[in-house]
Amino acid sequence: MANKKTNIPFSGTAEQETALRAAIGELKGEKGSLIAILQRAQEIYGYLPIEVQTIISDETGIPLEEIYGVATFYAQFSLNPKGQYQISCCLGTACYVKGAGDFFDKISDELGIGSGECTPDGKFSLEACRCIGACGLAPVLTVNEDVYGRLTQDEVNQILAKY
Amino acid sequence: MSDKMINLKINNNDVSVPEGTTILEAARSVGIEIPTLCYLKEINEIGACRICVVEVKGQRSLVAACVFPVGEGMEIQTASPLVLKSRKLTLELILSTHKRECLSCVRSGNCELQRLCNEFKVDDESYYDGFNNEYEVDDSAVHMQRDNNKCILCRRCVAACCAWQSVSVIGTNDRGFDTHIGCAFEKDLSEVACVSCGQCIVVCPTGAIHEKDQTDEVWEALADPSKHVIVQTSPSTRVTLGECFGMPVGTNVQGKMVAALRRLGFDGVYDTDFAADLTIMEEAHEFVERVKTGGTLPMITSCSPGWVKFCEHQYPDFIPNLSTCKSPQQMFGAIAKSWYAEKKGIDPKDVYVVGAMPCTAKKFEVGRDAAETWTQVDVDVALTTRELGRMIQRAGILFTELPDEDFDNPFEESTGAAVIFGATGGVMEAALRTAVEVIAGDELPSVDFTEVRGTQGIKEATYSVGELTVNVCVASGLANARQVLDSVRSGEKQYHFIEIMGCPGGCINGGGQPVQPAAVRNFVDLKKVRAASLYEADKGMAVRKSHESPLMKLIYDEFLGEPGSPKAHELLHTHYKKRSRH
């Protein structure tokens, strides 16, 4: 397994850390509060890097591996920050049969990142999502609020070039 | 367990067991073994693997016998066609993602999955071929390797690491088909606070986790005519090595072990017990010094390298409490490469010391910075009991047919105090036998300190040593150690002397000991049976107190001077360092 430590340098601020410690202080007494703490941490930082999970471990006494196990179990938690431009590539049934899998791989190769990851410059993040309700436009992807449908392989570079 | 008895039928036989018994235990009580893979009594009762399923009349589907309690009038079938079909299918699915390397796998012949596949006639044809995750082998740690391609996700290793040891550096990461056992952020084992105890190894049903095999290094040394290769065997190895050759748990095979080592070609076959006596001389002296001079108390034993590493990672504030004494293994090496080499007229550089140890953390210990005599390592290779068993097998030595032989001189004399080092409470008892007599000058009416014996995780006692009243505590298993240290840190408990062994029950249940399948572990208390054999050996020894050993008198007169002398400090003591908590 590749080391999953994110390639984006951590840039948490003192304010964020204060907010995180306050949230942990408020929640840690309750049984089963880890998920709530992780949700708050993700609200504060946008993602859950090792620096944030280590603070949670030190403050709660919950082993770091246990926290990481929970963070990687639930799809709602991310180990990587979101990019300035968030690409969501639909891999729902309709898009998939229209070749969205190859399409996703092409973007992934082009940006050098996998699903759930962010480019080192923080510009793009990539995610495979399920049906976004635009099956008529399959295969479809979104970049932030922009929707691109009926895509062909060679359009990938054109779309990325716009940002 | 309640007094109320429950009556039921298992395979049409009447069975009566106490309320609260599981179907698995009820069946075992009438001689029926229901197969299991994930179940490990008390620490991993998760009913996840579905191998133990049985048919219960009236139940909608098959139930997991390992967690399903018996009920009045229950009718159970443990080997009906439906049950057998289900188990076989489950095994086929497990095997479909398993790296099949069964010919050369370290666990071949002792693998729980292999045994079940054989019993259920599951061949390794590719019924369910398809995409498989491929995992890199993690061989970063000095003591072990993890190959997730052989992992069946039973989670027994995780339970051992978390519940017994509270080390908690491994767990389940990701979900669904990607689920795998790993460390936080997929770090390698060498990058996390793993203490090298090896409890994950002894509970693994397959070859996914095993010690780093160093037998080749030893074969090479044995074949090198320029080296004087000697072996030292730990107190507990003599009561477990027989298990590698199918002998009953707890059989004391000291004589055969010595004979086998001689046949392997070692130039000297020695007993670590001698160094255990030396440890007691130094440690008892250190304790008295601390009491007299107002040194840091409680003093905590330092024989167990897994415990020492745990302390450095998790409780660095207790480092001043750790005895500075090296472990018996390291003391033996230091003496072998000084006094012994001098006596034998051999250049210390040519002395090659092999340890036969119950422990995987000993592999870490030999590489500790401080474990050095001048520029030499004290011990060259620490083998586990399992590796020693493998060497004996490979050499074609018919272990069970060997005569009983004695250890070589000059280290053949040892005491009952030393042999009990292998069980929880043993180091404390050995230290007390010496401390009370030497310090207080009182002749002991009885050498048995029974309060510190037994397999409980935490034991406490109070003894009079001369004018002192000494509160002692004994803990084994690092979760218990954690509990004791927390109570000392908070001021709730005040002790003078604490013995901690990293593995539950002490070295007899160490991470380097022969692997017993869960089918045995769940029904036989290995700790208890193996320890009983050590206490039996102690009873039969002519000398039972370390300070009465003629060899101790000789080595201090001839070489070391007094316990705690500068020479003793140079060779037999060490230091520790703070390590990261995560």
XYZ file of C-alpha atoms in Angstrom:
745
model
C 0.000 0.000 0.000
C 1.315 3.383 -0.914
C 1.765 5.812 1.904
C -1.442 7.775 2.000
C -0.014 10.881 3.523
C -1.261 13.688 1.331
C 1.188 15.443 -0.986
C -0.286 18.840 -0.145
C 1.687 20.605 2.604
C -0.384 21.177 5.725
C -1.310 24.810 6.155
C -3.536 24.771 9.216
C -3.753 28.033 11.148
C -3.662 28.696 14.877
C -7.339 29.722 14.700
C -8.263 26.383 13.133
C -6.359 24.507 15.810
C -8.052 26.474 18.574
C -11.436 25.723 17.020
C -10.570 22.013 16.729
C -9.399 21.753 20.332
C -12.551 23.517 21.507
C -14.708 21.107 19.499
C -12.891 18.087 20.917
C -13.182 19.467 24.444
C -16.901 19.850 23.986
C -17.491 16.377 22.512
C -14.897 13.985 23.870
C -16.698 13.041 27.078
C -19.543 11.415 25.161
C -19.314 7.770 24.222
C -18.987 7.206 20.501
C -18.163 10.842 19.803
C -15.312 10.129 17.383
C -17.420 10.490 14.252
C -18.866 13.776 15.488
C -15.350 15.032 16.228
C -14.168 14.009 12.750
C -17.131 15.807 11.176
C -16.312 18.988 13.056
C -12.644 18.665 12.172
C -13.506 18.296 8.516
C -15.765 21.365 8.721
C -12.840 23.324 10.157
C -10.050 22.111 7.856
C -11.947 20.792 4.837
C -10.166 17.457 5.161
C -8.487 15.185 7.720
C -4.709 15.123 7.276
C -2.365 13.320 9.669
C -1.686 16.553 11.571
C -5.388 16.928 12.396
C -5.910 13.252 13.241
C -2.846 13.349 15.507
C -4.309 16.278 17.478
C -7.561 14.313 17.841
C -5.629 11.250 19.027
C -3.581 13.210 21.556
C -6.641 15.011 22.922
C -8.980 12.013 23.131
C -6.522 9.191 23.811
C -8.026 7.231 20.910
C -5.206 5.491 19.006
C -4.307 7.174 15.713
C -4.863 3.953 13.745
C -8.402 3.633 15.102
C -9.180 7.179 13.995
C -7.647 6.535 10.580
C -9.682 3.322 10.283
C -12.909 5.267 10.863
C -11.839 8.106 8.552
C -11.143 5.684 5.691
C -14.296 3.627 6.294
C -16.776 6.436 5.731
C -16.996 8.050 2.308
C -17.892 11.392 3.924
C -14.353 11.819 5.251
C -11.485 12.915 3.044
C -7.753 12.624 3.635
C -7.048 15.197 0.959
C -8.097 18.815 0.590
C -10.517 19.825 -2.147
C -8.893 21.634 -5.043
C -9.786 25.101 -6.252
C -11.622 23.265 -9.039
C -13.433 20.123 -7.955
C -13.936 17.654 -10.761
C -16.709 15.104 -10.221
C -16.819 12.404 -12.847
C -20.057 10.422 -12.880
C -19.542 6.668 -12.832
C -23.253 5.880 -12.456
C -24.735 3.106 -14.609
C -25.710 5.206 -17.636
C -22.426 7.122 -17.751
C -20.443 3.959 -17.124
C -21.938 2.091 -20.098
C -21.204 5.159 -22.201
C -17.505 4.773 -21.369
C -17.130 7.074 -18.352
C -14.625 4.635 -16.817
C -12.082 5.279 -19.582
C -12.871 8.934 -19.348
C -12.164 8.980 -15.649
C -8.854 7.163 -16.197
C -7.840 9.723 -18.788
C -8.427 12.647 -16.388
C -6.660 10.736 -13.647
C -3.607 10.182 -15.908
C -3.654 13.750 -17.121
C -3.676 15.215 -13.584
C -1.584 12.456 -11.993
C -4.056 11.963 -9.158
C -6.535 9.256 -8.185
C -10.075 9.500 -6.874
C -10.281 11.576 -3.704
C -6.924 13.231 -4.332
C -5.790 16.751 -5.102
C -3.003 17.998 -7.373
C 0.092 19.239 -5.510
C -0.586 22.841 -6.597
C -4.042 22.640 -5.017
C -5.742 23.476 -8.302
C -7.731 20.348 -9.169
C -9.261 17.609 -7.091
C -10.863 14.574 -8.629
C -13.740 12.462 -7.433
C -15.726 9.601 -8.913
C -19.364 10.171 -8.079
C -22.545 8.216 -8.648
C -25.549 9.379 -10.693
C -26.035 13.136 -10.754
C -29.416 12.846 -12.509
C -28.256 13.891 -15.941
C -28.260 10.481 -17.605
C -29.507 11.989 -20.850
C -26.180 13.809 -21.118
C -24.068 10.700 -20.344
C -21.160 10.552 -19.966
C -21.125 13.610 -17.736
C -18.783 15.458 -15.414
C -18.901 18.614 -13.349
C -16.190 21.119 -12.530
C -17.441 23.070 -9.536
C -20.811 24.314 -10.840
C -20.109 23.779 -14.552
C -21.666 20.698 -16.170
C -20.155 18.998 -19.228
C -22.150 16.308 -21.036
C -21.990 13.961 -24.037
C -18.258 13.953 -23.644
C -15.681 12.452 -25.924
C -12.154 11.409 -24.982
C -10.403 14.270 -26.772
C -12.443 16.893 -24.921
C -10.619 16.185 -21.654
C -7.690 18.455 -22.360
C -9.920 21.231 -23.668
C -12.002 21.195 -20.508
C -8.979 21.151 -18.207
C -7.387 23.964 -20.199
C -10.305 26.248 -19.368
C -9.248 26.391 -15.720
C -21.302 -17.927 34.241
C -24.646 -18.681 35.835
C -25.441 -21.804 37.885
C -28.555 -22.463 35.876
C -28.169 -25.425 33.531
C -29.512 -25.431 29.989
C -30.537 -28.674 28.303
C -30.229 -29.028 24.560
C -29.466 -31.505 21.815
C -26.358 -31.363 19.665
C -26.401 -33.783 16.724
C -29.217 -35.626 18.536
C -27.114 -36.080 21.711
C -28.392 -34.684 25.018
C -26.148 -31.943 26.378
C -26.408 -29.964 29.608
C -24.307 -26.822 30.041
C -24.448 -23.669 32.207
C -26.552 -20.770 30.950
C -24.506 -18.332 28.882
C -22.390 -21.025 27.238
C -21.985 -20.581 23.499
C -22.911 -23.316 21.041
C -19.205 -23.627 20.236
C -18.279 -24.305 23.869
C -21.257 -26.614 24.431
C -20.252 -28.728 21.424
C -16.616 -28.796 22.583
C -17.749 -30.066 25.990
C -19.131 -33.205 24.339
C -16.141 -33.751 22.077
C -17.274 -31.936 18.949
C -14.959 -29.293 17.524
C -16.742 -26.674 15.442
C -14.183 -25.036 13.145
C -13.424 -21.330 13.633
C -11.197 -18.740 12.004
C -11.923 -15.322 13.489
C -12.931 -16.373 17.001
C -10.423 -15.749 19.755
C -11.862 -16.182 23.208
C -12.542 -12.935 25.089
C -10.781 -10.649 22.640
C -12.250 -11.371 19.214
C -15.814 -12.604 19.539
C -17.132 -10.981 16.381
C -18.837 -13.806 14.476
C -17.420 -12.471 11.227
C -15.824 -15.336 9.322
C -18.923 -17.591 9.187
C -16.898 -20.802 9.326
C -18.472 -21.838 12.623
C -22.047 -21.729 11.328
C -24.437 -24.415 12.563
C -28.076 -25.263 11.993
C -30.435 -24.474 14.875
C -33.955 -25.852 14.526
C -36.429 -23.012 14.168
C -33.832 -20.387 13.219
C -34.351 -18.698 9.870
C -30.729 -19.058 8.837
C -27.480 -20.647 9.993
C -26.033 -19.089 13.158
C -22.452 -18.381 14.237
C -21.700 -20.930 16.973
C -18.859 -18.843 18.442
C -21.180 -16.092 19.670
C -24.642 -17.725 19.794
C -25.624 -18.680 23.353
C -27.397 -21.973 23.999
C -31.108 -21.982 24.840
C -33.370 -24.488 26.592
C -34.567 -27.236 24.269
C -32.387 -26.088 21.385
C -31.720 -28.660 18.669
C -28.457 -28.120 16.861
C -26.829 -29.801 13.883
C -23.123 -29.057 13.571
C -22.343 -31.084 10.459
C -25.530 -31.291 8.366
C -25.224 -31.129 4.564
C -26.402 -27.501 4.640
C -23.757 -26.575 7.232
C -20.969 -28.364 5.390
C -21.957 -26.765 2.088
C -21.986 -23.304 3.641
C -18.576 -23.752 5.256
C -17.091 -25.075 2.046
C -18.411 -22.120 0.052
C -17.018 -19.687 2.626
C -13.630 -21.388 2.436
C -13.658 -21.242 -1.362
C -14.357 -17.519 -1.220
C -11.622 -16.898 1.355
C -9.187 -18.926 -0.711
C -10.064 -16.974 -3.852
C -8.293 -13.866 -2.535
C -5.525 -15.748 -0.722
C -1.980 -15.841 -2.059
C -1.454 -19.578 -2.394
C 2.164 -20.208 -1.607
C 1.402 -23.220 0.488
C 4.455 -25.299 -0.413
C 6.967 -22.843 0.964
C 4.810 -20.791 3.335
C 6.223 -20.547 6.830
C 2.892 -21.761 8.216
C 2.483 -24.716 5.867
C 1.384 -27.642 7.989
C 0.408 -25.303 10.809
C -2.023 -23.035 8.956
C -5.625 -22.947 10.127
C -6.924 -22.110 6.651
C -4.922 -24.928 5.078
C -6.203 -27.403 7.643
C -9.834 -26.440 7.004
C -9.447 -26.467 3.217
C -8.032 -29.941 3.532
C -10.816 -31.133 5.848
C -13.519 -29.703 3.609
C -11.859 -30.892 0.410
C -11.545 -27.357 -0.942
C -9.014 -27.583 -3.723
C -7.228 -24.519 -5.009
C -8.971 -24.490 -8.350
C -9.919 -21.061 -9.520
C -13.680 -21.085 -9.036
C -13.839 -17.413 -8.221
C -10.973 -15.920 -10.155
C -11.258 -12.214 -10.677
C -9.744 -8.940 -9.652
C -7.613 -9.109 -6.522
C -5.961 -6.330 -4.594
C -2.225 -6.720 -4.492
C -0.390 -5.609 -1.403
C 3.270 -4.893 -0.905
C 4.918 -7.014 1.772
C 5.832 -4.836 4.749
C 9.263 -6.001 5.841
C 10.292 -2.689 7.380
C 10.286 -3.886 10.992
C 13.350 -5.682 12.348
C 11.330 -8.469 13.897
C 8.518 -9.369 11.499
C 6.962 -9.270 8.049
C 3.347 -8.665 7.083
C 1.987 -10.004 3.813
C -1.594 -8.827 3.412
C -1.979 -11.024 0.341
C -2.290 -13.945 2.762
C -4.544 -12.079 5.201
C -8.081 -13.422 5.640
C -9.274 -10.368 7.617
C -10.124 -12.352 10.755
C -8.862 -9.378 12.823
C -7.251 -11.588 15.463
C -3.991 -9.620 15.178
C -5.874 -6.368 15.686
C -7.568 -7.785 18.774
C -4.211 -8.913 20.213
C -2.587 -5.539 19.491
C -5.483 -3.528 20.941
C -7.102 -5.638 23.668
C -4.150 -7.500 25.146
C -1.441 -4.984 24.449
C -3.167 -1.579 24.100
C -0.478 -0.813 21.552
C -3.128 -0.352 18.855
C -0.876 0.368 15.907
C -2.744 -1.931 13.541
C -6.387 -1.885 12.571
C -8.754 -2.240 9.647
C -8.392 0.441 7.001
C -10.739 1.309 4.120
C -13.926 -0.664 3.490
C -15.567 -3.335 1.391
C -13.256 -5.130 -1.003
C -10.456 -2.681 -0.181
C -10.526 -3.506 3.542
C -7.086 -4.406 4.773
C -5.085 -4.531 7.983
C -2.622 -1.693 8.261
C -1.228 1.187 10.262
C -2.457 4.779 10.356
C -1.915 6.541 7.024
C -0.581 3.251 5.613
C 2.718 3.783 7.362
C 5.128 0.894 7.607
C 5.400 -0.944 10.904
C 8.855 0.494 11.496
C 7.399 4.010 11.382
C 4.794 3.504 14.106
C 4.900 2.747 17.827
C 4.921 -1.039 17.353
C 6.739 -2.611 20.325
C 7.769 -5.810 18.482
C 5.970 -8.066 20.991
C 4.829 -10.468 18.277
C 1.441 -11.251 19.829
C -0.079 -10.580 16.399
C 2.109 -13.355 14.987
C 1.097 -16.055 17.435
C -2.611 -15.429 16.877
C -2.486 -15.210 13.056
C -4.272 -18.230 11.530
C -2.271 -18.047 8.280
C 1.184 -17.022 7.097
C 0.202 -13.352 6.724
C 2.326 -12.324 9.717
C 5.513 -14.054 10.747
C 8.865 -13.298 12.322
C 11.804 -12.336 10.147
C 13.566 -15.629 9.665
C 17.243 -15.340 10.579
C 18.105 -19.022 10.506
C 20.234 -18.593 7.380
C 22.532 -16.215 9.257
C 23.017 -18.855 11.933
C 23.632 -21.668 9.418
C 26.274 -19.487 7.844
C 27.972 -18.720 11.155
C 27.944 -22.396 12.119
C 29.717 -23.231 8.872
C 32.382 -20.563 9.419
C 35.468 -22.169 11.016
C 36.833 -18.803 12.165
C 33.815 -18.226 14.428
C 33.226 -19.595 17.892
C 29.447 -19.957 17.744
C 27.634 -20.343 21.034
C 23.949 -20.467 21.867
C 22.057 -19.425 24.965
C 18.547 -20.660 25.663
C 16.033 -18.585 27.561
C 14.257 -19.966 30.648
C 10.942 -20.458 28.855
C 12.193 -22.017 25.610
C 12.762 -25.346 27.377
C 9.063 -25.684 28.204
C 7.759 -24.731 24.737
C 10.207 -26.081 22.127
C 8.645 -29.549 22.397
C 5.423 -28.121 20.893
C 7.280 -27.685 17.590
C 7.606 -31.467 17.537
C 4.047 -32.333 18.512
C 4.756 -32.810 22.195
C 2.077 -31.796 24.733
C 1.899 -28.145 25.812
C 4.092 -27.578 28.868
C 6.528 -30.476 28.318
C 9.970 -29.614 29.719
C 12.457 -30.647 27.027
C 15.597 -29.028 28.437
C 17.748 -32.151 28.015
C 16.605 -32.856 24.453
C 16.955 -29.186 23.527
C 20.594 -29.189 24.690
C 21.223 -32.427 22.780
C 19.659 -30.964 19.617
C 21.704 -27.756 19.835
C 24.877 -29.788 20.225
C 23.932 -31.779 17.123
C 23.391 -28.543 15.218
C 27.077 -27.903 15.769
C 27.234 -25.073 18.307
C 30.632 -24.738 19.956
C 28.988 -24.150 23.297
C 25.436 -24.769 24.491
C 24.687 -22.488 27.391
C 21.801 -21.450 29.541
C 20.537 -17.854 29.677
C 19.498 -18.775 33.223
C 23.027 -17.951 34.330
C 22.487 -14.409 33.090
C 19.086 -14.301 34.780
C 20.902 -14.910 38.070
C 23.281 -12.118 37.137
C 20.317 -9.842 36.394
C 18.940 -10.542 39.845
C 22.295 -9.733 41.488
C 22.447 -6.407 39.658
C 18.772 -5.545 39.877
C 18.401 -6.386 43.573
C 21.484 -4.259 44.246
C 20.095 -1.402 42.141
C 16.804 -1.561 44.046
C 18.538 -1.332 47.407
C 20.669 1.565 46.211
C 17.564 3.418 45.055
C 15.846 2.830 48.393
C 18.929 3.883 50.391
C 19.840 6.936 48.363
C 16.356 8.206 47.647
C 16.521 7.248 43.978
C 13.522 7.064 41.667
C 10.832 4.666 42.841
C 8.970 2.544 42.005
C 11.719 0.730 40.194
C 10.405 -1.203 37.210
C 12.020 -4.291 35.698
C 13.647 -4.055 32.275
C 14.014 -7.680 31.153
C 11.222 -7.532 28.602
C 12.256 -5.592 25.484
C 8.642 -5.295 24.305
C 7.724 -3.633 27.580
C 10.805 -1.389 27.474
C 9.902 -0.159 23.985
C 6.288 0.376 25.070
C 7.534 2.482 27.989
C 9.717 4.568 25.661
C 6.784 5.211 23.293
C 3.832 5.512 25.661
C 5.218 6.361 29.124
C 8.521 8.198 28.613
C 7.995 9.904 31.985
C 8.632 6.462 33.549
C 12.037 5.987 31.880
C 13.857 7.025 35.110
C 11.915 4.261 36.868
C 13.187 1.553 34.533
C 15.982 -0.530 35.972
C 19.174 0.208 34.058
C 19.955 -3.522 33.964
C 20.192 -5.080 30.535
C 18.034 -8.131 29.963
C 19.485 -11.593 30.663
C 19.965 -12.162 26.911
C 22.130 -9.046 26.598
C 23.999 -9.687 29.866
C 24.861 -13.153 28.615
C 26.234 -11.713 25.381
C 28.271 -9.076 27.212
C 29.858 -11.673 29.508
C 30.417 -14.100 26.616
C 32.350 -11.463 24.716
C 34.455 -10.451 27.722
C 35.037 -12.826 30.645
C 34.220 -15.978 28.672
C 36.319 -15.023 25.636
C 39.229 -14.177 27.919
C 38.942 -17.478 29.803
C 38.748 -19.435 26.557
C 41.559 -17.452 24.970
C 39.382 -16.400 22.033
C 39.285 -12.963 20.408
C 35.885 -11.508 21.406
C 35.377 -10.542 17.760
C 35.241 -14.239 16.871
C 32.630 -15.098 19.475
C 29.224 -15.324 17.785
C 26.319 -15.393 20.217
C 22.925 -16.784 19.245
C 19.928 -16.397 21.525
C 17.102 -18.955 21.490
C 14.310 -16.758 22.696
C 10.538 -16.829 23.247
C 10.374 -13.358 21.875
C 10.345 -11.329 18.675
C 11.237 -8.111 20.522
C 14.607 -9.710 21.295
C 15.383 -9.197 17.605
C 14.837 -5.496 18.171
C 16.756 -5.573 21.428
C 19.989 -6.932 19.892
C 20.090 -3.827 17.715
C 19.478 -1.288 20.477
C 22.142 1.410 20.489
C 23.222 0.737 24.008
C 23.427 -3.022 23.681
C 27.088 -3.028 22.872
C 30.245 -4.275 24.503
C 32.953 -1.935 23.298
C 32.363 -1.981 19.545
C 30.615 -5.346 19.474
C 26.968 -6.183 19.688
C 26.260 -8.289 22.766
C 24.197 -10.815 20.844
C 24.547 -11.463 17.123
C 21.213 -13.102 16.353
C 18.112 -13.674 18.451
C 16.103 -16.603 17.145
C 12.555 -17.333 18.203
C 11.617 -20.747 19.582
C 9.882 -21.350 16.240
C 13.029 -20.619 14.217
C 15.026 -22.944 16.453
C 12.409 -25.653 15.884
C 12.732 -25.135 12.127
C 16.538 -25.437 12.266
C 16.290 -28.689 14.193
C 13.799 -30.035 11.640
C 15.873 -28.933 8.668
C 18.962 -30.620 10.105
C 17.038 -33.888 10.290
C 17.469 -34.169 14.025
C 14.913 -36.589 15.481
C 14.087 -34.422 18.449
C 11.747 -36.733 20.323
C 14.278 -39.586 20.160
C 17.189 -37.566 21.582
C 18.752 -38.385 24.958
C 18.719 -35.769 27.718
C 22.005 -33.897 27.881
C 23.395 -31.175 30.179
C 24.428 -27.609 29.373
C 28.124 -26.893 28.890
C 30.392 -25.316 31.464
C 31.142 -22.589 32.543
C 27.523 -21.475 32.453
C 25.837 -24.723 33.432
C 25.124 -23.727 37.006
C 21.954 -21.796 37.503
C 19.198 -21.554 40.038
C 15.488 -22.046 40.455
C 15.222 -18.283 40.718
C 16.456 -17.978 37.143
C 14.202 -20.584 35.588
C 11.018 -18.862 36.790
C 12.061 -15.678 34.922
C 10.007 -17.083 32.084
C 6.657 -16.579 33.787
C 4.850 -13.488 35.063
C 5.891 -12.863 38.675
C 9.079 -14.881 38.273
C 11.508 -11.978 38.133
C 9.843 -10.400 41.157
C 10.005 -13.645 43.128
C 13.637 -14.223 42.170
C 14.516 -10.656 43.174
C 12.703 -11.008 46.486
C 14.518 -14.261 47.321
C 17.790 -12.370 46.999
C 16.730 -8.964 48.294
C 15.267 -10.285 51.533
C 18.290 -12.423 52.402
C 21.102 -10.204 51.228
C 19.695 -6.885 52.288
C 17.942 -7.801 55.441
C 20.214 -10.671 56.369
C 17.148 -12.777 57.183
C 17.214 -16.428 56.262
C 14.015 -17.085 54.332
C 11.746 -19.631 56.004
C 10.337 -20.437 52.563
C 11.555 -19.378 49.130
C 8.045 -19.433 47.684
C 6.440 -16.031 47.194
C 3.121 -17.432 46.054
C 1.275 -14.092 46.035
C 3.103 -13.002 42.894
C 2.512 -16.285 41.062
C -0.419 -17.115 38.815
C -1.692 -15.970 35.440
C -3.741 -12.939 36.537
C -2.808 -9.811 34.610
C -2.117 -7.695 37.700
C -0.932 -8.968 41.086
C -0.051 -7.016 44.227
C 1.673 -7.977 47.483
C 3.407 -6.417 50.463
C 6.570 -7.903 51.977
C 8.950 -6.998 54.760
C 12.527 -6.620 53.656
C 14.463 -6.012 56.878
C 12.946 -2.871 58.333
C 11.352 -1.899 55.054
C 7.807 -2.607 54.029
C 7.869 -3.121 50.299
C 4.775 -2.846 48.105
C 5.217 -4.783 44.919
C 3.133 -5.127 41.806
C 3.403 -7.563 38.923
C 1.778 -6.949 35.550
C 1.885 -8.873 32.294
C 0.330 -7.876 29.003
C 0.776 -4.235 28.078
C -2.878 -3.282 28.583
C -2.389 -4.328 32.202
C 0.904 -2.445 32.342
C -0.945 0.641 31.120
C -3.509 0.276 33.889
C -0.795 -0.059 36.545
C 1.230 2.904 35.261
C -1.871 5.097 35.066
C -2.669 4.288 38.692
C 0.912 5.111 39.729
C 0.919 8.326 37.707
C -2.338 9.505 39.271
C -1.010 8.744 42.760
C -3.761 6.218 43.394
C -1.193 3.445 43.936
C 2.188 3.547 45.648
C 4.616 0.762 44.894
C 8.316 0.329 45.476
C 8.998 -2.328 42.892
C 7.044 -3.314 39.770
C 7.674 -6.221 37.450
C 6.304 -5.822 33.935
C 6.431 -8.401 31.185
C 5.205 -7.367 27.765
C 3.299 -10.513 26.880
C 0.246 -11.787 28.790
C 1.539 -14.410 31.223
C 5.160 -13.510 30.540
C 7.747 -15.093 28.245
C 6.092 -18.520 28.281
C 3.378 -16.900 26.171
C 5.784 -14.717 24.190
C 5.428 -13.661 20.578
C 8.260 -15.976 19.547
C 6.753 -19.126 20.995
C 5.319 -22.002 18.957
C 2.001 -21.098 17.361
C -0.955 -22.979 18.730
C -4.108 -22.786 16.615
C -7.174 -21.068 18.010
C -8.776 -24.491 18.383
C -6.207 -25.116 21.142
C -5.837 -21.518 22.422
C -9.557 -21.130 23.027
C -9.735 -24.166 25.270
C -6.276 -24.541 26.876
C -4.732 -21.778 29.001
C -1.244 -21.874 27.451
C 0.040 -19.379 30.038
C -0.970 -21.582 32.925
C 0.210 -24.933 31.571
C 3.588 -23.679 30.377
C 4.227 -21.697 33.589
C 3.390 -24.721 35.757
C 6.235 -26.550 34.051
C 8.705 -23.774 34.988
C 7.639 -23.755 38.637
C 8.012 -27.537 38.658
C 11.584 -27.102 37.387
C 12.291 -24.491 40.093
C 11.137 -26.913 42.789
C 13.615 -29.517 41.584
C 16.665 -27.234 41.573
C 19.388 -27.708 44.188
C 19.992 -23.951 44.444
C 16.936 -21.706 44.284
C 18.382 -18.287 45.143
C 20.570 -16.384 42.706
C 23.046 -15.120 45.320
C 23.773 -18.705 46.415
C 24.860 -19.759 42.940
C 28.578 -20.743 43.036
C 28.937 -19.295 39.551
C 27.777 -15.869 40.759
C 30.386 -15.926 43.516
C 33.041 -16.886 40.967
C 32.187 -14.274 38.372
C 32.035 -11.430 40.906
C 35.267 -12.566 42.617
C 37.163 -13.077 39.398
C 35.802 -10.428 37.092
C 33.031 -8.031 38.062
C 33.918 -7.131 41.631
C 30.710 -6.112 43.368
C 27.176 -5.835 41.987
C 26.840 -2.300 40.636
C 30.624 -1.892 40.238
C 31.964 0.288 37.385
C 32.809 -2.894 35.453
C 29.279 -4.214 35.960
C 27.896 -0.884 34.810
C 30.025 -0.869 31.710
C 28.948 -4.346 30.669
C 25.578 -5.062 32.206
C 23.659 -1.804 32.287
C 22.083 0.299 29.581
C 20.039 3.435 28.947
C 16.759 4.288 27.253
C 15.318 6.982 25.038
C 11.991 8.658 24.497
C 10.190 7.581 21.307
C 7.151 8.910 19.470
C 3.728 8.046 20.854
C 2.182 7.293 17.446
